[in-house]
Amino acid sequence: MTLKLPGSKGFLDHYEELIGTWTRRLKNRHQAEDLTHDAFVRVLESDREAEQPRAYLHQTARNIAVDTWRREDRRALLELQVDEYGVPQAGDPEAFMHAIQLADSIERALAELPLNCRKVFIWQKLEGLTQQEIAERMGLSKNMVEKYMIRTLRHLRDRLDAAKP
């Protein structure tokens, strides 16, 4: 990917702007710098040419922020199941650690998939949307949403089967 596109600012021209925007939103400059770094890495590693680098960069940062928020939210829910000493409420620390490892494995496997596959999975499995609602939200056919879900579930099955001891 080129850093400078004809007729528009290059990605690097938006570095400080992105840090400023996310510092205001997150109220933490360090987190904003990390987010900006991750967004630049993702953009520069992708094979896509962006007609609007600024918008593409901001959308990438927004996607990373949402993914991070969801990951932290899920971990917070798991942490609610422990007492003040960090001992799992269920009384089975091994099961608790297995649940955390499984969630991390699923998260890594999902990160390997295209964005549309991840969106379909999250919206259907975590947010409870129907395939029709997802299709309307994404501007796709219901059949395409179903194909994304099948691809995602196969990928998860393959990755989780490969990770079994």
CSV table of N, CA, C and O in Angstrom, one decimal, residues 81 87-93 95:
chain,number,residue,atom,x,y,z
A,81,GLN,N,-17.2,-13.3,38.1
A,81,GLN,CA,-17.5,-14.6,38.7
A,81,GLN,C,-16.4,-15.0,39.7
A,81,GLN,O,-16.4,-16.2,40.1
A,87,VAL,N,-10.7,-15.9,43.6
A,87,VAL,CA,-11.0,-17.3,43.6
A,87,VAL,C,-12.4,-17.5,42.9
A,87,VAL,O,-13.3,-16.8,43.2
A,88,PRO,N,-12.5,-18.3,41.8
A,88,PRO,CA,-13.7,-18.5,41.1
A,88,PRO,C,-14.9,-18.8,42.0
A,88,PRO,O,-14.7,-19.7,42.9
A,89,GLN,N,-16.0,-18.2,41.8
A,89,GLN,CA,-17.2,-18.5,42.6
A,89,GLN,C,-17.7,-19.9,42.5
A,89,GLN,O,-18.3,-20.5,43.4
A,90,ALA,N,-17.5,-20.5,41.3
A,90,ALA,CA,-18.0,-21.8,41.0
A,90,ALA,C,-17.2,-22.9,41.8
A,90,ALA,O,-17.6,-24.0,41.9
A,91,GLY,N,-16.1,-22.5,42.3
A,91,GLY,CA,-15.3,-23.4,43.1
A,91,GLY,C,-14.3,-24.3,42.2
A,91,GLY,O,-13.7,-25.2,42.8
A,92,ASP,N,-14.3,-24.1,40.9
A,92,ASP,CA,-13.4,-24.9,40.1
A,92,ASP,C,-12.5,-24.0,39.3
A,92,ASP,O,-12.8,-23.6,38.2
A,93,PRO,N,-11.3,-23.7,39.8
A,93,PRO,CA,-10.4,-22.8,39.1
A,93,PRO,C,-9.9,-23.3,37.8
A,93,PRO,O,-9.7,-22.6,36.9
A,95,ALA,N,-11.7,-25.1,35.7
A,95,ALA,CA,-12.8,-24.8,34.7
A,95,ALA,C,-12.8,-23.3,34.3
A,95,ALA,O,-13.0,-23.0,33.2
